[in-house]
């Protein structure tokens, strides 16, 4: 096994056990994300979140707390060659047996006038479900984390005029018998960044030709990040309160 992979795994077991592995297993346990007999397609975008997700799944499989199978799938939605090569290189360094396939998602999303990131995400998910089913999997796992949940809640309220969130477990509407799970639901992005930096790893950000041109969607998400940082200065509990808010809706006030 590559030295980089060994070091990354060792840091998950030791340095980042409380910040990464414990919240990962807690989410899996509390939301029943992994069950005996599952065949899980771990979806790799090439970014820090999905690469860590793969390593966490490999680590929990070592503990044999449930009998389940893993496939690691990476969709190429239209990356340039350098980015496609970086994903494969990182997967090899980290000991992730990647199965890659191509789509034209970037091209399709670029045709949209608005909501390019939303359309890209929806189309990606459809392709991932389809590939996972082809491989005999009953679940797909995505690398969304705690901070993604908070930002999604605020973006829905402030820019969409709606209450929305990311659930840790979601049944597919279009692929009967399949589910989407988010095992990194309780993990903070800051811890993920420190794990990446400690191990000297360089991952993709988005690598999207669409968002390279600074779309409205990416600008909004940056604004939300800044807003949360400002709110934390006067209320350190603001993130936890936002996270819990969608579970505590009071209709009688």
Tab-separated table of C-alpha atoms in Angstrom:
chain	number	residue	atom	x	y	z
A	1	UNK	CA	0.000	0.000	0.000
A	2	UNK	CA	1.199	3.525	-0.824
A	3	UNK	CA	2.823	5.467	2.022
A	4	UNK	CA	0.401	8.352	1.424
A	5	UNK	CA	-2.563	6.023	1.901
A	6	UNK	CA	-1.097	4.566	5.096
A	7	UNK	CA	-0.481	8.043	6.506
A	8	UNK	CA	-3.989	9.207	5.598
A	9	UNK	CA	-5.536	6.152	7.269
A	10	UNK	CA	-3.364	6.513	10.354
A	11	UNK	CA	-4.452	10.130	10.777
A	12	UNK	CA	-8.117	9.086	10.627
A	13	UNK	CA	-7.540	6.497	13.370
A	14	UNK	CA	-5.515	8.783	15.615
A	15	UNK	CA	-5.188	12.536	15.014
A	16	UNK	CA	-8.699	12.954	13.601
A	17	UNK	CA	-10.504	10.077	15.282
A	18	UNK	CA	-12.813	12.337	17.317
A	19	UNK	CA	-13.382	14.871	14.557
A	20	UNK	CA	-13.836	12.555	11.592
A	21	UNK	CA	-14.291	8.880	12.396
A	22	UNK	CA	-16.498	9.287	15.479
A	23	UNK	CA	-19.049	11.625	13.834
A	24	UNK	CA	-19.000	9.374	10.763
A	25	UNK	CA	-19.873	6.273	12.775
A	26	UNK	CA	-22.363	8.247	14.882
A	27	UNK	CA	-24.260	9.349	11.781
A	28	UNK	CA	-24.209	5.805	10.378
A	29	UNK	CA	-25.563	4.473	13.667
A	30	UNK	CA	-28.170	7.136	14.502
A	31	UNK	CA	-29.599	7.402	10.990
A	32	UNK	CA	-29.142	3.695	10.163
A	33	UNK	CA	-27.164	4.496	7.031
A	34	UNK	CA	-25.330	1.168	6.766
A	35	UNK	CA	-27.143	-2.155	7.183
A	36	UNK	CA	-26.233	-5.801	6.712
A	37	UNK	CA	-26.419	-6.809	3.078
A	38	UNK	CA	-26.000	-3.294	1.687
A	39	UNK	CA	-24.121	-2.741	-1.540
A	40	UNK	CA	-23.027	0.883	-1.401
A	41	UNK	CA	-21.728	2.951	-4.302
A	42	UNK	CA	-19.426	5.583	-2.806
A	43	UNK	CA	-19.548	8.510	-5.222
A	44	UNK	CA	-16.198	10.198	-5.860
A	45	UNK	CA	-16.162	13.694	-7.367
A	46	UNK	CA	-12.444	14.157	-6.787
A	47	UNK	CA	-12.793	16.786	-4.072
A	48	UNK	CA	-11.640	16.569	-0.458
A	49	UNK	CA	-15.064	15.538	0.852
A	50	UNK	CA	-15.669	12.540	-1.388
A	51	UNK	CA	-12.080	11.302	-1.109
A	52	UNK	CA	-12.310	11.392	2.681
A	53	UNK	CA	-15.708	9.687	2.460
A	54	UNK	CA	-14.056	6.796	0.624
A	55	UNK	CA	-11.332	6.452	3.266
A	56	UNK	CA	-13.878	6.553	6.098
A	57	UNK	CA	-15.887	3.790	4.437
A	58	UNK	CA	-12.760	1.667	4.074
A	59	UNK	CA	-11.972	2.250	7.741
A	60	UNK	CA	-15.435	1.333	9.027
A	61	UNK	CA	-15.433	-1.786	6.844
A	62	UNK	CA	-12.257	-2.887	8.636
A	63	UNK	CA	-14.193	-2.861	11.926
A	64	UNK	CA	-16.745	-5.338	10.493
A	65	UNK	CA	-19.686	-3.920	12.462
A	66	UNK	CA	-21.924	-4.743	9.509
A	67	UNK	CA	-21.594	-6.948	6.450
A	68	UNK	CA	-21.724	-4.709	3.391
A	69	UNK	CA	-19.995	-4.307	0.038
A	70	UNK	CA	-18.461	-1.162	-1.427
A	71	UNK	CA	-17.959	0.109	-4.958
A	72	UNK	CA	-16.168	3.404	-5.563
A	73	UNK	CA	-17.540	5.179	-8.619
A	74	UNK	CA	-16.373	8.394	-10.274
A	75	UNK	CA	-18.329	10.109	-13.011
A	76	UNK	CA	-16.402	12.277	-15.463
A	77	UNK	CA	-18.992	14.956	-16.345
A	78	UNK	CA	-16.659	16.678	-18.786
A	79	UNK	CA	-13.415	17.361	-16.911
A	80	UNK	CA	-10.365	18.484	-18.826
A	81	UNK	CA	-7.634	15.848	-19.001
A	82	UNK	CA	-5.536	17.348	-16.194
A	83	UNK	CA	-8.408	17.201	-13.713
A	84	UNK	CA	-9.455	13.707	-14.800
A	85	UNK	CA	-5.871	12.530	-14.312
A	86	UNK	CA	-5.669	14.181	-10.869
A	87	UNK	CA	-8.710	12.248	-9.643
A	88	UNK	CA	-7.265	8.938	-10.805
A	89	UNK	CA	-3.851	9.772	-9.357
A	90	UNK	CA	-5.281	10.680	-5.941
A	91	UNK	CA	-7.427	7.553	-5.876
A	92	UNK	CA	-4.369	5.413	-6.615
A	93	UNK	CA	-2.280	7.165	-3.931
A	94	UNK	CA	-5.047	6.685	-1.358
A	95	UNK	CA	-5.728	3.055	-2.214
A	96	UNK	CA	-9.235	3.666	-3.552
A	97	UNK	CA	-10.214	1.159	-6.298
A	98	UNK	CA	-11.966	3.631	-8.572
A	99	UNK	CA	-14.442	2.748	-11.320
A	100	UNK	CA	-14.800	5.660	-13.736
A	101	UNK	CA	-17.431	6.435	-16.361
A	102	UNK	CA	-18.210	9.434	-18.561
A	103	UNK	CA	-21.218	11.713	-19.064
A	104	UNK	CA	-21.924	15.104	-20.660
A	105	UNK	CA	-23.375	16.763	-17.538
A	106	UNK	CA	-21.226	19.913	-17.764
A	107	UNK	CA	-22.335	20.475	-21.354
A	108	UNK	CA	-26.001	20.046	-20.412
A	109	UNK	CA	-25.777	22.309	-17.350
A	110	UNK	CA	-24.017	25.042	-19.315
A	111	UNK	CA	-27.074	25.408	-21.555
A	112	UNK	CA	-29.215	26.526	-18.600
A	113	UNK	CA	-29.833	30.252	-18.167
A	114	UNK	CA	-30.164	30.001	-14.365
A	115	UNK	CA	-29.467	27.426	-11.673
A	116	UNK	CA	-26.538	25.825	-13.458
A	117	UNK	CA	-25.153	24.279	-10.249
A	118	UNK	CA	-28.588	22.908	-9.307
A	119	UNK	CA	-29.084	21.352	-12.734
A	120	UNK	CA	-25.564	19.923	-12.667
A	121	UNK	CA	-26.164	18.357	-9.239
A	122	UNK	CA	-29.504	16.821	-10.276
A	123	UNK	CA	-28.145	15.373	-13.497
A	124	UNK	CA	-25.037	14.052	-11.743
A	125	UNK	CA	-27.231	12.286	-9.211
A	126	UNK	CA	-29.278	10.620	-11.938
A	127	UNK	CA	-26.154	9.276	-13.630
A	128	UNK	CA	-24.760	8.070	-10.292
A	129	UNK	CA	-27.988	6.249	-9.406
A	130	UNK	CA	-28.021	4.631	-12.834
A	131	UNK	CA	-24.405	3.461	-12.589
A	132	UNK	CA	-24.908	2.226	-9.022
A	133	UNK	CA	-27.936	0.185	-10.070
A	134	UNK	CA	-25.968	-1.242	-12.990
A	135	UNK	CA	-23.356	-2.417	-10.448
A	136	UNK	CA	-26.012	-4.033	-8.257
A	137	UNK	CA	-25.907	-1.421	-5.484
A	138	UNK	CA	-28.896	-0.394	-3.381
A	139	UNK	CA	-27.424	2.846	-1.998
A	140	UNK	CA	-25.305	5.740	-3.184
A	141	UNK	CA	-23.195	7.655	-0.647
A	142	UNK	CA	-22.404	11.344	-1.115
A	143	UNK	CA	-19.834	13.476	0.707
A	144	UNK	CA	-22.027	16.318	1.955
A	145	UNK	CA	-21.036	17.491	5.441
A	146	UNK	CA	-22.456	19.529	8.346
A	147	UNK	CA	-21.519	22.881	6.800
A	148	UNK	CA	-23.217	21.948	3.517
A	149	UNK	CA	-26.443	21.353	5.448
A	150	UNK	CA	-26.286	24.753	7.155
A	151	UNK	CA	-25.539	26.589	3.921
A	152	UNK	CA	-28.342	24.785	2.085
A	153	UNK	CA	-30.876	25.779	4.752
A	154	UNK	CA	-29.894	29.453	4.563
A	155	UNK	CA	-29.713	29.518	0.758
A	156	UNK	CA	-33.225	28.120	0.553
A	157	UNK	CA	-34.593	30.704	2.966
A	158	UNK	CA	-32.724	33.790	1.752
A	159	UNK	CA	-32.624	33.166	-1.991
A	160	UNK	CA	-35.344	30.612	-2.655
A	161	UNK	CA	-38.095	31.658	-0.264
A	162	UNK	CA	-38.458	28.088	0.974
A	163	UNK	CA	-37.482	25.782	3.810
A	164	UNK	CA	-35.130	23.113	2.497
A	165	UNK	CA	-32.389	20.941	3.892
A	166	UNK	CA	-30.222	17.920	3.172
A	167	UNK	CA	-31.370	14.713	4.824
A	168	UNK	CA	-28.904	12.051	5.986
A	169	UNK	CA	-30.977	9.348	4.308
A	170	UNK	CA	-33.303	9.742	1.345
A	171	UNK	CA	-35.292	7.244	-0.721
A	172	UNK	CA	-34.981	7.755	-4.457
A	173	UNK	CA	-38.146	8.808	-6.259
A	174	UNK	CA	-36.980	7.651	-9.663
A	175	UNK	CA	-34.948	4.542	-8.811
A	176	UNK	CA	-37.177	2.190	-6.852
A	177	UNK	CA	-35.492	0.376	-3.986
A	178	UNK	CA	-32.487	2.708	-3.942
A	179	UNK	CA	-31.447	5.253	-1.332
A	180	UNK	CA	-29.048	8.160	-0.984
A	181	UNK	CA	-27.034	8.392	2.229
A	182	UNK	CA	-24.802	11.141	3.646
A	183	UNK	CA	-22.529	9.567	6.292
A	184	UNK	CA	-20.480	12.786	6.716
A	185	UNK	CA	-23.619	14.610	7.881
A	186	UNK	CA	-22.115	15.438	11.302
A	187	UNK	CA	-18.547	16.228	10.169
A	188	UNK	CA	-17.303	19.828	10.070
A	189	UNK	CA	-15.635	21.119	6.917
A	190	UNK	CA	-12.807	22.689	8.903
A	191	UNK	CA	-11.739	19.236	10.154
A	192	UNK	CA	-11.799	17.876	6.604
A	193	UNK	CA	-9.525	20.702	5.446
A	194	UNK	CA	-7.063	20.050	8.266
A	195	UNK	CA	-6.978	16.314	7.452
A	196	UNK	CA	-6.240	17.157	3.821
A	197	UNK	CA	-3.517	19.654	4.694
A	198	UNK	CA	-1.850	17.457	7.325
A	199	UNK	CA	-1.469	14.719	4.738
A	200	UNK	CA	-0.248	17.104	2.022
A	201	UNK	CA	-3.092	16.173	-0.307
A	202	UNK	CA	-4.265	18.295	-3.245
A	203	UNK	CA	-7.794	17.653	-4.503
A	204	UNK	CA	-10.162	19.209	-7.030
A	205	UNK	CA	-12.406	22.039	-5.909
A	206	UNK	CA	-15.167	21.851	-8.471
A	207	UNK	CA	-13.188	21.676	-11.749
A	208	UNK	CA	-16.338	22.696	-13.575
A	209	UNK	CA	-16.054	24.754	-16.751
A	210	UNK	CA	-19.392	26.303	-15.807
A	211	UNK	CA	-18.496	27.507	-12.314
A	212	UNK	CA	-15.065	28.605	-13.510
A	213	UNK	CA	-16.962	31.553	-14.953
A	214	UNK	CA	-18.307	32.545	-11.516
A	215	UNK	CA	-22.004	31.705	-11.748
A	216	UNK	CA	-24.730	33.217	-9.620
A	217	UNK	CA	-24.977	29.966	-7.646
A	218	UNK	CA	-21.338	29.953	-6.540
A	219	UNK	CA	-21.474	33.644	-5.627
A	220	UNK	CA	-24.504	33.029	-3.415
A	221	UNK	CA	-22.811	30.182	-1.585
A	222	UNK	CA	-19.783	32.371	-0.886
A	223	UNK	CA	-22.081	35.079	0.471
A	224	UNK	CA	-23.718	32.546	2.794
A	225	UNK	CA	-20.329	31.399	4.096
A	226	UNK	CA	-19.400	35.007	4.883
A	227	UNK	CA	-22.752	35.627	6.567
A	228	UNK	CA	-22.358	32.593	8.826
A	229	UNK	CA	-18.841	33.698	9.783
A	230	UNK	CA	-20.157	37.156	10.723
A	231	UNK	CA	-23.032	35.726	12.776
A	232	UNK	CA	-20.625	33.448	14.667
A	233	UNK	CA	-18.747	36.484	15.949
A	234	UNK	CA	-21.709	37.448	18.139
A	235	UNK	CA	-23.316	34.018	18.565
A	236	UNK	CA	-20.988	30.972	18.615
A	237	UNK	CA	-24.015	28.642	18.657
A	238	UNK	CA	-25.479	29.987	15.424
A	239	UNK	CA	-24.371	27.029	13.278
A	240	UNK	CA	-25.821	24.423	15.628
A	241	UNK	CA	-29.050	26.430	15.846
A	242	UNK	CA	-29.390	26.620	12.064
A	243	UNK	CA	-28.637	22.890	11.762
A	244	UNK	CA	-31.372	22.004	14.276
A	245	UNK	CA	-33.908	24.574	13.063
A	246	UNK	CA	-35.535	22.421	10.383
A	247	UNK	CA	-36.209	19.725	12.987
A	248	UNK	CA	-37.926	22.201	15.321
A	249	UNK	CA	-40.463	24.103	13.230
A	250	UNK	CA	-43.058	25.778	15.475
A	251	UNK	CA	-46.344	26.283	13.622
A	252	UNK	CA	-48.209	27.637	16.668
A	253	UNK	CA	-46.229	30.814	17.319
